């Protein structure tokens, strides 16, 4: 399997622009996670989907952030409008089922820079 | 409030010696602990885990020790190899409805010198 695929790998944008990050989970995995990694806060969970349904979005920082999973093989994380403090590395991860004992497989991440 | 803490941002060891990475947690509800390894420009990859019903789990060169009373866990790598050079993240979760949620430490950069 190709693993979790994320695009783009790097994104540079200007403040106020819309940013869309994309993720293709591992085929057959029912759980999908979006994480953000910053120096200040480390790696934190933004949102969790199970069977394409958002289960926990308590980590989404504010209304400028939204995430969708229209089908089992695709998810997006959108920031509109983007701000410099959104600069971070965003990871998508998937697991076969929900639960801590299910290994989460991470994508390579999208490094976002908002100027 | 950081519930999982890795107080050493970096660690440097010689090839062949033991690497010991430490992690402390504050939430007594955590009952499952994991270590992830991350190379530059890649996502974290799962390394080893331990349930709170155990105090040790071993997988090849990697051993995780859990001290519940001290709310402390450690990862031992013996012998260390240059390919082990990476950032190591400690993570924790709790049973129940939110058992999918991993709380990560900020990571420790391990450098193994040849």
PDB file of N, CA and C in Angstrom, chain A residues 8 11 18 20 26 29 31 38-40 43 56 58 64 69-70 74 81 88 91 98 102 113:
ATOM      1  N   UNK A   8      -0.928  19.534  -0.772  1.00  0.00           N
ATOM      2  CA  UNK A   8       0.456  19.553  -1.243  1.00  0.00           C
ATOM      3  C   UNK A   8       1.429  19.247  -0.111  1.00  0.00           C
ATOM      4  N   UNK A  11       3.088  24.491   1.182  1.00  0.00           N
ATOM      5  CA  UNK A  11       2.160  25.516   0.730  1.00  0.00           C
ATOM      6  C   UNK A  11       2.593  26.835   1.334  1.00  0.00           C
ATOM      7  N   UNK A  18      -7.511  31.460   1.047  1.00  0.00           N
ATOM      8  CA  UNK A  18      -8.049  30.145   1.423  1.00  0.00           C
ATOM      9  C   UNK A  18      -6.995  29.076   1.157  1.00  0.00           C
ATOM     10  N   UNK A  20      -6.432  24.815   1.176  1.00  0.00           N
ATOM     11  CA  UNK A  20      -7.059  23.499   1.246  1.00  0.00           C
ATOM     12  C   UNK A  20      -5.982  22.432   1.250  1.00  0.00           C
ATOM     13  N   UNK A  26      -5.198   5.277   4.029  1.00  0.00           N
ATOM     14  CA  UNK A  26      -4.905   3.927   3.568  1.00  0.00           C
ATOM     15  C   UNK A  26      -6.222   3.215   3.285  1.00  0.00           C
ATOM     16  N   UNK A  29      -9.062   1.626   5.799  1.00  0.00           N
ATOM     17  CA  UNK A  29      -9.039   2.230   7.136  1.00  0.00           C
ATOM     18  C   UNK A  29     -10.328   3.016   7.365  1.00  0.00           C
ATOM     19  N   UNK A  31     -10.853   5.008  10.209  1.00  0.00           N
ATOM     20  CA  UNK A  31     -10.647   6.193  11.041  1.00  0.00           C
ATOM     21  C   UNK A  31      -9.625   7.119  10.406  1.00  0.00           C
ATOM     22  N   UNK A  38       3.093  22.366  15.898  1.00  0.00           N
ATOM     23  CA  UNK A  38       3.750  23.662  16.035  1.00  0.00           C
ATOM     24  C   UNK A  38       4.806  23.564  17.123  1.00  0.00           C
ATOM     25  N   UNK A  39       5.725  24.501  17.111  1.00  0.00           N
ATOM     26  CA  UNK A  39       6.761  24.504  18.144  1.00  0.00           C
ATOM     27  C   UNK A  39       6.147  24.715  19.520  1.00  0.00           C
ATOM     28  N   UNK A  40       5.165  25.600  19.568  1.00  0.00           N
ATOM     29  CA  UNK A  40       4.590  25.961  20.869  1.00  0.00           C
ATOM     30  C   UNK A  40       3.743  24.840  21.463  1.00  0.00           C
ATOM     31  N   UNK A  43       2.285  18.358  18.804  1.00  0.00           N
ATOM     32  CA  UNK A  43       1.391  17.668  17.891  1.00  0.00           C
ATOM     33  C   UNK A  43       0.016  17.554  18.559  1.00  0.00           C
ATOM     34  N   UNK A  56     -15.191  13.957  16.469  1.00  0.00           N
ATOM     35  CA  UNK A  56     -14.647  14.866  17.476  1.00  0.00           C
ATOM     36  C   UNK A  56     -13.909  15.990  16.758  1.00  0.00           C
ATOM     37  N   UNK A  58     -13.308  18.903  18.499  1.00  0.00           N
ATOM     38  CA  UNK A  58     -13.021  19.821  19.603  1.00  0.00           C
ATOM     39  C   UNK A  58     -11.648  20.471  19.498  1.00  0.00           C
ATOM     40  N   UNK A  64     -12.574  29.379  11.342  1.00  0.00           N
ATOM     41  CA  UNK A  64     -11.867  29.509  10.070  1.00  0.00           C
ATOM     42  C   UNK A  64     -11.430  28.138   9.551  1.00  0.00           C
ATOM     43  N   UNK A  69     -15.026  14.910   4.871  1.00  0.00           N
ATOM     44  CA  UNK A  69     -14.624  13.594   4.374  1.00  0.00           C
ATOM     45  C   UNK A  69     -15.777  13.086   3.516  1.00  0.00           C
ATOM     46  N   UNK A  70     -15.819  13.450   2.262  1.00  0.00           N
ATOM     47  CA  UNK A  70     -16.952  13.108   1.401  1.00  0.00           C
ATOM     48  C   UNK A  70     -17.043  11.618   1.084  1.00  0.00           C
ATOM     49  N   UNK A  74     -10.967  10.090   0.808  1.00  0.00           N
ATOM     50  CA  UNK A  74     -10.556  11.470   0.613  1.00  0.00           C
ATOM     51  C   UNK A  74     -11.064  12.356   1.737  1.00  0.00           C
ATOM     52  N   UNK A  81     -10.445  32.583   6.351  1.00  0.00           N
ATOM     53  CA  UNK A  81      -9.189  33.017   5.735  1.00  0.00           C
ATOM     54  C   UNK A  81      -7.982  32.577   6.563  1.00  0.00           C
ATOM     55  N   UNK A  88       2.263  26.004  10.203  1.00  0.00           N
ATOM     56  CA  UNK A  88       2.509  24.780  10.967  1.00  0.00           C
ATOM     57  C   UNK A  88       2.680  23.638   9.974  1.00  0.00           C
ATOM     58  N   UNK A  91      -0.630  17.149   9.651  1.00  0.00           N
ATOM     59  CA  UNK A  91      -0.543  15.727   9.347  1.00  0.00           C
ATOM     60  C   UNK A  91      -1.940  15.125   9.281  1.00  0.00           C
ATOM     61  N   UNK A  98     -11.129   2.495  15.224  1.00  0.00           N
ATOM     62  CA  UNK A  98     -10.905   3.476  16.280  1.00  0.00           C
ATOM     63  C   UNK A  98     -10.278   2.792  17.490  1.00  0.00           C
ATOM     64  N   UNK A 102      -5.161   0.714  18.085  1.00  0.00           N
ATOM     65  CA  UNK A 102      -5.089   0.642  16.637  1.00  0.00           C
ATOM     66  C   UNK A 102      -3.996   1.610  16.180  1.00  0.00           C
ATOM     67  N   UNK A 113       2.983  27.709   5.262  1.00  0.00           N
ATOM     68  CA  UNK A 113       3.525  29.004   5.677  1.00  0.00           C
ATOM     69  C   UNK A 113       2.573  30.086   5.195  1.00  0.00           C
TER      70      UNK A 113
END
